[in-house]
mmCIF file of C-alpha atoms in Angstrom:
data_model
loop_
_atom_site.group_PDB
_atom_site.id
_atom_site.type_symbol
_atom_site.label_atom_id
_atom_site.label_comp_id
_atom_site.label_asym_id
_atom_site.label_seq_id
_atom_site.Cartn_x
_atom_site.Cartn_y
_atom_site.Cartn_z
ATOM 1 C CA UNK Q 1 100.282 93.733 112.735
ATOM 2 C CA UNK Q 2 99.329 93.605 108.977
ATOM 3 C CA UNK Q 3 97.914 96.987 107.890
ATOM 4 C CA UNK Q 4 94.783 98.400 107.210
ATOM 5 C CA UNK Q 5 93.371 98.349 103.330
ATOM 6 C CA UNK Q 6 90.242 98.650 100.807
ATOM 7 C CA UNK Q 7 90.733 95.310 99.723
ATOM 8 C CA UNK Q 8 91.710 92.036 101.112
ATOM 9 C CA UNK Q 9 91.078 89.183 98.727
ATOM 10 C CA UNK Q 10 93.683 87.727 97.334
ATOM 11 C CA UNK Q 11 92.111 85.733 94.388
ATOM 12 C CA UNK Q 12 94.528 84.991 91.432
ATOM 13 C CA UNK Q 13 92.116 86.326 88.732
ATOM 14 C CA UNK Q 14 90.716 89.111 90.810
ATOM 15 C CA UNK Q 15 91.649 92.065 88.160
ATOM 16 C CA UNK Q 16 90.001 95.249 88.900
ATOM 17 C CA UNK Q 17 87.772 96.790 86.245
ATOM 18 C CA UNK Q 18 90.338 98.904 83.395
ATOM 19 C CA UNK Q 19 89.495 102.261 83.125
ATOM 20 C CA UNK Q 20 88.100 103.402 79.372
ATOM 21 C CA UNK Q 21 87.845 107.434 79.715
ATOM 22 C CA UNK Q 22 89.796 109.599 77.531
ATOM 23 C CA UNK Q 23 89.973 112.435 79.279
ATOM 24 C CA UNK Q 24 92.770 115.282 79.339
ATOM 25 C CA UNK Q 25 95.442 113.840 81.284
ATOM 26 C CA UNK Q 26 95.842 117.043 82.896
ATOM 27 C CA UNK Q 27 92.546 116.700 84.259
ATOM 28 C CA UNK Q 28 92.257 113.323 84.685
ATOM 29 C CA UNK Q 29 95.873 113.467 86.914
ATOM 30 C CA UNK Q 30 94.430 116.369 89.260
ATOM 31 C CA UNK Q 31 90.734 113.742 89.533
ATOM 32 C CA UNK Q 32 92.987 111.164 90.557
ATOM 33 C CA UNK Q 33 94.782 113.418 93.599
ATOM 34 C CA UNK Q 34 91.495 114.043 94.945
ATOM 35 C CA UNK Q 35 90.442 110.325 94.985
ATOM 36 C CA UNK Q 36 93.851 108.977 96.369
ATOM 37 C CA UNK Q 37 93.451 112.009 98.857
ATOM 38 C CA UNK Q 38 89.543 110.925 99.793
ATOM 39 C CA UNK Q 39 90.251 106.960 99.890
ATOM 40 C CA UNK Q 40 93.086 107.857 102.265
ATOM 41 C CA UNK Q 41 91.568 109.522 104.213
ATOM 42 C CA UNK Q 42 88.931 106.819 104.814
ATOM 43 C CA UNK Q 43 91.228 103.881 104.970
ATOM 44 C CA UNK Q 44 93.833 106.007 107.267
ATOM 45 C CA UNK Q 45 90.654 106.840 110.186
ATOM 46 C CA UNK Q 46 89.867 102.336 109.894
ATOM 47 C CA UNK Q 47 93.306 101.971 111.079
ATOM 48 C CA UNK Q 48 93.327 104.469 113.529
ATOM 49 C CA UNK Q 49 90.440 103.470 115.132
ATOM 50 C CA UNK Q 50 91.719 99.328 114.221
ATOM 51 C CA UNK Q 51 95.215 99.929 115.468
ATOM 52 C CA UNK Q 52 95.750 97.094 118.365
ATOM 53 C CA UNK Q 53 98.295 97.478 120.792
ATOM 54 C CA UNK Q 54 101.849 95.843 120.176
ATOM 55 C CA UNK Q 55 101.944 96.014 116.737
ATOM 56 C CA UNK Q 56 105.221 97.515 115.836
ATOM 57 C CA UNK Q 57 106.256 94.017 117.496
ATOM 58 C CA UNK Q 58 104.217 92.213 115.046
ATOM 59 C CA UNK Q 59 105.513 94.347 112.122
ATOM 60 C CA UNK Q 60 109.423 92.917 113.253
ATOM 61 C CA UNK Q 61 108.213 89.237 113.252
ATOM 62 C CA UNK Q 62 107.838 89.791 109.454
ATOM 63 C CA UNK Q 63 111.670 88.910 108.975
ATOM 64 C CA UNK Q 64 113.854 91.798 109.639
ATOM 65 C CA UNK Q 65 114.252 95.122 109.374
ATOM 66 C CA UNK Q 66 113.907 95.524 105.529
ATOM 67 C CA UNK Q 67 111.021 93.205 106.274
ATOM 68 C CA UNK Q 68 108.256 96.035 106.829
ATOM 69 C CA UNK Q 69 104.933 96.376 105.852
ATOM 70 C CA UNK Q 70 102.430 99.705 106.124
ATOM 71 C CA UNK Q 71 99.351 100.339 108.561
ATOM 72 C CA UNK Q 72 97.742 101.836 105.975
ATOM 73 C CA UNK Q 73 97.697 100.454 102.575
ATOM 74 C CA UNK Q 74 95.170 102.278 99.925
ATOM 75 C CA UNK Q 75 96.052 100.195 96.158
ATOM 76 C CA UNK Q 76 93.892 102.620 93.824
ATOM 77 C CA UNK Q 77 91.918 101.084 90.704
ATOM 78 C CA UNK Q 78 93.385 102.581 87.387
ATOM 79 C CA UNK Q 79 92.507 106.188 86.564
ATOM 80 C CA UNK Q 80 92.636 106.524 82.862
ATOM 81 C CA UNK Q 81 93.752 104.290 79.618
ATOM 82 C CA UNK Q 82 97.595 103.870 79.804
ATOM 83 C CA UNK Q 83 97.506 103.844 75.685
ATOM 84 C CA UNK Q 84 100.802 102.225 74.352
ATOM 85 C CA UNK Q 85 102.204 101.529 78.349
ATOM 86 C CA UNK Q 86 99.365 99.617 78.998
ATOM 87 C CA UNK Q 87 101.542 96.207 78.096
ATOM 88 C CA UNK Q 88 105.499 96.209 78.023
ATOM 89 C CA UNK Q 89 105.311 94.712 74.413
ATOM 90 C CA UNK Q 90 104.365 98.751 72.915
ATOM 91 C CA UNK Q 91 106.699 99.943 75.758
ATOM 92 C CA UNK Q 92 109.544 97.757 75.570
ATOM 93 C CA UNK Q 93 112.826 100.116 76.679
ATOM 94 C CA UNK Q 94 113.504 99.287 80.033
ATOM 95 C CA UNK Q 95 113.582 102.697 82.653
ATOM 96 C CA UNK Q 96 116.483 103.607 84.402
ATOM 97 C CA UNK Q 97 117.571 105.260 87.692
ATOM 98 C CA UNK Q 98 118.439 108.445 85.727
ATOM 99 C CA UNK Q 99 115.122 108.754 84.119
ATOM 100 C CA UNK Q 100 113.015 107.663 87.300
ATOM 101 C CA UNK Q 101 115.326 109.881 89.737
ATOM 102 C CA UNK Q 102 117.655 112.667 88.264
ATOM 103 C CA UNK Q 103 114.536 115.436 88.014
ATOM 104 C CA UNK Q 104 113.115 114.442 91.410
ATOM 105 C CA UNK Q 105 116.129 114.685 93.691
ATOM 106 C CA UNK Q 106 113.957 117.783 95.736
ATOM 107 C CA UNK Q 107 110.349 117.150 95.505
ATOM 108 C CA UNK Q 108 107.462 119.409 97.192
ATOM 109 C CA UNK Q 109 103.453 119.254 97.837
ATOM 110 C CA UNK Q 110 102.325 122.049 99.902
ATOM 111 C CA UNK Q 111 104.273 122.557 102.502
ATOM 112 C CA UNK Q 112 106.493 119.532 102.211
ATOM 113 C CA UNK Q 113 109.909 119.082 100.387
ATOM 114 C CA UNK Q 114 111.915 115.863 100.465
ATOM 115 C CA UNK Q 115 114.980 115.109 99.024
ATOM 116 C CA UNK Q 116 116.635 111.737 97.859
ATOM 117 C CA UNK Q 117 118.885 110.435 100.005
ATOM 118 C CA UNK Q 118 119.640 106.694 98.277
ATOM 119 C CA UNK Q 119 117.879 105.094 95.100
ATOM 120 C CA UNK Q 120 118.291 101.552 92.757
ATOM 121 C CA UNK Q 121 117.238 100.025 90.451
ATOM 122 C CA UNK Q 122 117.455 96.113 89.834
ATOM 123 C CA UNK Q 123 116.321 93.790 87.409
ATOM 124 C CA UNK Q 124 116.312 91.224 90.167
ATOM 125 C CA UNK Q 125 113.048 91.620 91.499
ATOM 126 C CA UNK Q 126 112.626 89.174 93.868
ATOM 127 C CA UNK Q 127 116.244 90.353 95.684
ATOM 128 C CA UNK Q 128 113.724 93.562 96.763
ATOM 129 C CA UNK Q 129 110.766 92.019 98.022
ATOM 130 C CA UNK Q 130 110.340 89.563 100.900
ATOM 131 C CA UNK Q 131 107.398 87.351 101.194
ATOM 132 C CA UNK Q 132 106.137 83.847 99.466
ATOM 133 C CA UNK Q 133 102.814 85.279 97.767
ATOM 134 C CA UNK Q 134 104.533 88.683 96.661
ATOM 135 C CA UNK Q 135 107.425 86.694 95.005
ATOM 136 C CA UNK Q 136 105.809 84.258 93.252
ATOM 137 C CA UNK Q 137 103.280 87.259 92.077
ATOM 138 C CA UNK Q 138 106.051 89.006 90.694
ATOM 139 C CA UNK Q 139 107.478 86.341 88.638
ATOM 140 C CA UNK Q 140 103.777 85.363 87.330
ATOM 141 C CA UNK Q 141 103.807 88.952 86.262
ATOM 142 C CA UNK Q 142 107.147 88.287 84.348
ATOM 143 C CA UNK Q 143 108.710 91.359 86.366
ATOM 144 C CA UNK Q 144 112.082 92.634 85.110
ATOM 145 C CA UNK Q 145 112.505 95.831 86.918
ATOM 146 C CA UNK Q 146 112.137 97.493 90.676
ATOM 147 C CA UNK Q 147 113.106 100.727 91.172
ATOM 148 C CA UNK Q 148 113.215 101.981 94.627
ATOM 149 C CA UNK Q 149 113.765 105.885 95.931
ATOM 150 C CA UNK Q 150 114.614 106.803 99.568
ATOM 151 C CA UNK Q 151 113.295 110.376 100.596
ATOM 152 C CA UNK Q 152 114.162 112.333 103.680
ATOM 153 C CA UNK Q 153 111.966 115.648 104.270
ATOM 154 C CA UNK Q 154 113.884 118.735 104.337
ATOM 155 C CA UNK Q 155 113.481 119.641 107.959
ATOM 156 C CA UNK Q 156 114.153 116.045 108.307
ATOM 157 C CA UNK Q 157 110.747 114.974 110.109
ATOM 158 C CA UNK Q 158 109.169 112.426 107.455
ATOM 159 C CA UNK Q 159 110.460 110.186 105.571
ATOM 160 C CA UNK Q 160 109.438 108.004 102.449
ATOM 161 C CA UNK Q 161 109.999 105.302 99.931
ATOM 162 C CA UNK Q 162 109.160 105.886 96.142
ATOM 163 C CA UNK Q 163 108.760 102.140 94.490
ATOM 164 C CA UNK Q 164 107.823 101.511 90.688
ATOM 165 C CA UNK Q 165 107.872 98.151 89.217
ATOM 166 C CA UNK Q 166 108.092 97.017 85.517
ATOM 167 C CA UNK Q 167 105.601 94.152 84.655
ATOM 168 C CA UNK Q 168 104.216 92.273 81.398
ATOM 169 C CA UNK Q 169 101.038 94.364 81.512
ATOM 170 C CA UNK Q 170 98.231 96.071 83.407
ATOM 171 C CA UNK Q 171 96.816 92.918 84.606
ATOM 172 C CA UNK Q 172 99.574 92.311 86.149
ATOM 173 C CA UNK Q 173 100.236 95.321 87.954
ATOM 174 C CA UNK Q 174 96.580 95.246 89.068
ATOM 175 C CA UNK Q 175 97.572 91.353 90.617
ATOM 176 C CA UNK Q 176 100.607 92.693 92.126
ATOM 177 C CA UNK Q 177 98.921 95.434 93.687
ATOM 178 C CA UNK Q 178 96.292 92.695 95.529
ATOM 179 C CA UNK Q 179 99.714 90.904 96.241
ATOM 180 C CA UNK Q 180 100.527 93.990 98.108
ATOM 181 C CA UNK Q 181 97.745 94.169 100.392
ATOM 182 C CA UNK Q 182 99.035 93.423 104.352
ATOM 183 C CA UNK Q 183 96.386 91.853 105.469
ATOM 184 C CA UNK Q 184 97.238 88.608 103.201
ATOM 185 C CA UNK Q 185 100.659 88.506 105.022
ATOM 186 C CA UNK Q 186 102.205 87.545 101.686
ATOM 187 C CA UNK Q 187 105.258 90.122 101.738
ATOM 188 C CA UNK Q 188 105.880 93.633 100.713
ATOM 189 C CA UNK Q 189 108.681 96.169 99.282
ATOM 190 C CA UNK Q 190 111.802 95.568 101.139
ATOM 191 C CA UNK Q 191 112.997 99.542 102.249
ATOM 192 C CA UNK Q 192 116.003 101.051 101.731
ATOM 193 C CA UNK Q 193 117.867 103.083 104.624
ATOM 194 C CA UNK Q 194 116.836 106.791 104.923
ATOM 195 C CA UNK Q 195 120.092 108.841 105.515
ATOM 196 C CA UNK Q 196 119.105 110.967 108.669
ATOM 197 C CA UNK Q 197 116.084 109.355 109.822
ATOM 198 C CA UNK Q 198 116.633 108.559 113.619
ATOM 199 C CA UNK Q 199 114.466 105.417 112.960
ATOM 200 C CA UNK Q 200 114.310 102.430 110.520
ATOM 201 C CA UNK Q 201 112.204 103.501 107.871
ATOM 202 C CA UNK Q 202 109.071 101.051 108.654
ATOM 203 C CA UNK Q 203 109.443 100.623 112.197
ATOM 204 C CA UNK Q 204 106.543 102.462 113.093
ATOM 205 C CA UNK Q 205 103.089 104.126 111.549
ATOM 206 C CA UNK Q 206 102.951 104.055 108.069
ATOM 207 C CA UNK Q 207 101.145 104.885 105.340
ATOM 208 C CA UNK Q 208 101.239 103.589 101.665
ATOM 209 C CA UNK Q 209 99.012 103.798 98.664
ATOM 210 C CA UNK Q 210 99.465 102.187 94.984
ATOM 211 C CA UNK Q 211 98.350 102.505 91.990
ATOM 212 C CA UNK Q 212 98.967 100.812 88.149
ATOM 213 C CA UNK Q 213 99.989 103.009 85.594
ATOM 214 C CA UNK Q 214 99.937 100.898 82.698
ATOM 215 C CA UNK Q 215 101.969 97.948 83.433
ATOM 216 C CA UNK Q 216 103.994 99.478 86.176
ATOM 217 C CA UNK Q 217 103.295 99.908 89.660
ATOM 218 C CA UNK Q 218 103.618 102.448 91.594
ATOM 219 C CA UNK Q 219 103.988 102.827 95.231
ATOM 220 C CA UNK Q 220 104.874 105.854 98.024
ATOM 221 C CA UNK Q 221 104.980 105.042 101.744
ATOM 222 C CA UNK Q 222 105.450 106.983 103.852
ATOM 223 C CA UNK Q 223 105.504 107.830 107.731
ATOM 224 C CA UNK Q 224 107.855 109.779 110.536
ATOM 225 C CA UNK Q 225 111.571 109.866 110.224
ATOM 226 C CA UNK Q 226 111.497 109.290 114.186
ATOM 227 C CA UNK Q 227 108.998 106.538 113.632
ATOM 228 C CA UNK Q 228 106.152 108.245 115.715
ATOM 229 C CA UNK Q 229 102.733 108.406 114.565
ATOM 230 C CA UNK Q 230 101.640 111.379 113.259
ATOM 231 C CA UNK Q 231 99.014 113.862 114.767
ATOM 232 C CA UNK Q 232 96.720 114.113 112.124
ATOM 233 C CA UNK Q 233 96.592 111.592 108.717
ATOM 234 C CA UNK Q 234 96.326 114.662 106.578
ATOM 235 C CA UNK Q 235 100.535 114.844 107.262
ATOM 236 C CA UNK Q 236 100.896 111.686 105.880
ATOM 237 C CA UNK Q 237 98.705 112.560 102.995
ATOM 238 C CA UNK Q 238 100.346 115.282 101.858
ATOM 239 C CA UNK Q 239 103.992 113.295 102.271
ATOM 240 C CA UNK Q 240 102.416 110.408 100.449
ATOM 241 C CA UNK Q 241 101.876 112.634 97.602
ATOM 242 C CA UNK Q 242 105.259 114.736 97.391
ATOM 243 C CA UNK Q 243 106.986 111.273 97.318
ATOM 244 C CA UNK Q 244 105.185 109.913 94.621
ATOM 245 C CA UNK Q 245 106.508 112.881 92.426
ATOM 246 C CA UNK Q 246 108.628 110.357 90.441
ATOM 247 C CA UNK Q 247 106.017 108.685 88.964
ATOM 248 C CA UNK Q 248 106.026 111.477 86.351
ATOM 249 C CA UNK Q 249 108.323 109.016 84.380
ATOM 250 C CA UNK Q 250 105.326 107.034 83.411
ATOM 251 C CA UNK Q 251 103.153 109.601 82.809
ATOM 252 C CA UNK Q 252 105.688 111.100 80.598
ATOM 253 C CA UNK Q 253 106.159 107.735 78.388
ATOM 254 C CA UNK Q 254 102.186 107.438 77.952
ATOM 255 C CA UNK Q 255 102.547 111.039 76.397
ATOM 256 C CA UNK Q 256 106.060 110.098 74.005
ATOM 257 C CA UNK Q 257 104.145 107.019 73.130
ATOM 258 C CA UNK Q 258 100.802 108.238 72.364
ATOM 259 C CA UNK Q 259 101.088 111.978 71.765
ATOM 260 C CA UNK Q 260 97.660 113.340 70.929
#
């Protein structure tokens, strides 16, 4: 079954439009919540409704069972200018697991804490992806780093995958992002085990939305540590959005880089 998403071409030089506001990146963070929250929403009641019977069989034929891909997947069109992060040439020092991972061990929306249960980083990027299009994408892209977070709910009922990967610039992200999409069948984010999930993480309803900050992407999916599917979307929502909580390493180099 490929998953559900707002976009589906796949054209090389597709690049969605960069975003030119300079708003207070307060602001502009809590404007970009609501619009993840509101495009998820939308694209997570298509799938529902576009869900076809036998499709966790499907998702297996994809080649194993790192070899996942989401129902749902919502890539979001850049919210703000990136300043200096925008291209890896004015951000050149590579992240690390310490400074994606070591303040988000616990992280919490609402009513929903997760903690990490495995993480890496690798500067072989294609050794975590599977897939022809999402490979070749990546190299095009001249990725050197993927960083990838496991996350197990504390009352162990969801779990999630934190991803950010470290391109050559925003265009690149924003072609990686397309690369993404499920419906072109062209691979996706190989997942790392959840410690105490009584399912393989992927292996049934799923949700995941992206985004490019700057030149890095960044990904959370997320779905039931039991693999069901959830009774409402909104539970996925909020999950999507505590395990995205390490993504506050980008924000916080677009701030060191460019204070104003």
């Amino acid at each position: 079954m490929g998953g559900t998403s707002a976009r589906t071409k796949p054209a090389e030089d597709e690049i969605w439009p960069e975003a030119g506001g300079n708003a207070g990146r307060g602001r502009t963070k809590i404007l970009v919540v609501i619009g993840v929250v509101v495009v998820l929403i939308v694209a997570a009641v298509a799938a529902w409704l576009l869900l076809p019977s036998g499709g966790e069989e499907d998702k297996a034929d994809a080649g194993g069972a790192s070899s996942y891909v989401p129902d749902v997947y919502v890539p979001q069109s850049p919210g703000q200018s990136a300043g200096k992060v925008t291209a890896r040439k004015t951000d050149t020092r590579p992240f690390t697991e310490g400074e994606v991972f070591d303040e988000m061990k616990q992280t919490t929306y609402r009513n929903y804490t997760f903690q990490l249960k495995d993480s890496d980083v690798t500067d072989d990027c294609a050794s975590a992806v599977w897939g022809k299009l999402l490979t070749e994408t990546l190299a095009r892209g001249e990725c050197t780093q993927i960083a990838r977070g496991a996350y197990l709910s504390k009352d162990g009922t969801g779990a999630g995958m934190f991803v950010a990967i470290n391109l050559v610039d925003q265009r690149a992200a924003q072609q990686v992002l397309n690369a993404l999409d499920p419906e072109l069948k062209g691979g996706f984010v190989r997942t790392l085990a959840v410690d105490g999930a009584s399912a393989d993480f992927g292996s049934g309803f799923t949700a995941a939305y992206s985004q490019a900050i700057g030149h890095y992407v960044i990904m959370s999916w997320v779905g039931r540590a039991d693999g069901g599917t959830p009774d409402a979307m909104n539970e996925l929502i909020d999950t999507s959005l505590a395990v995205q909580k390490p993504e506050e390493f980008a924000w916080g180099r677009i701030v060191l880089l460019d204070p104003r």
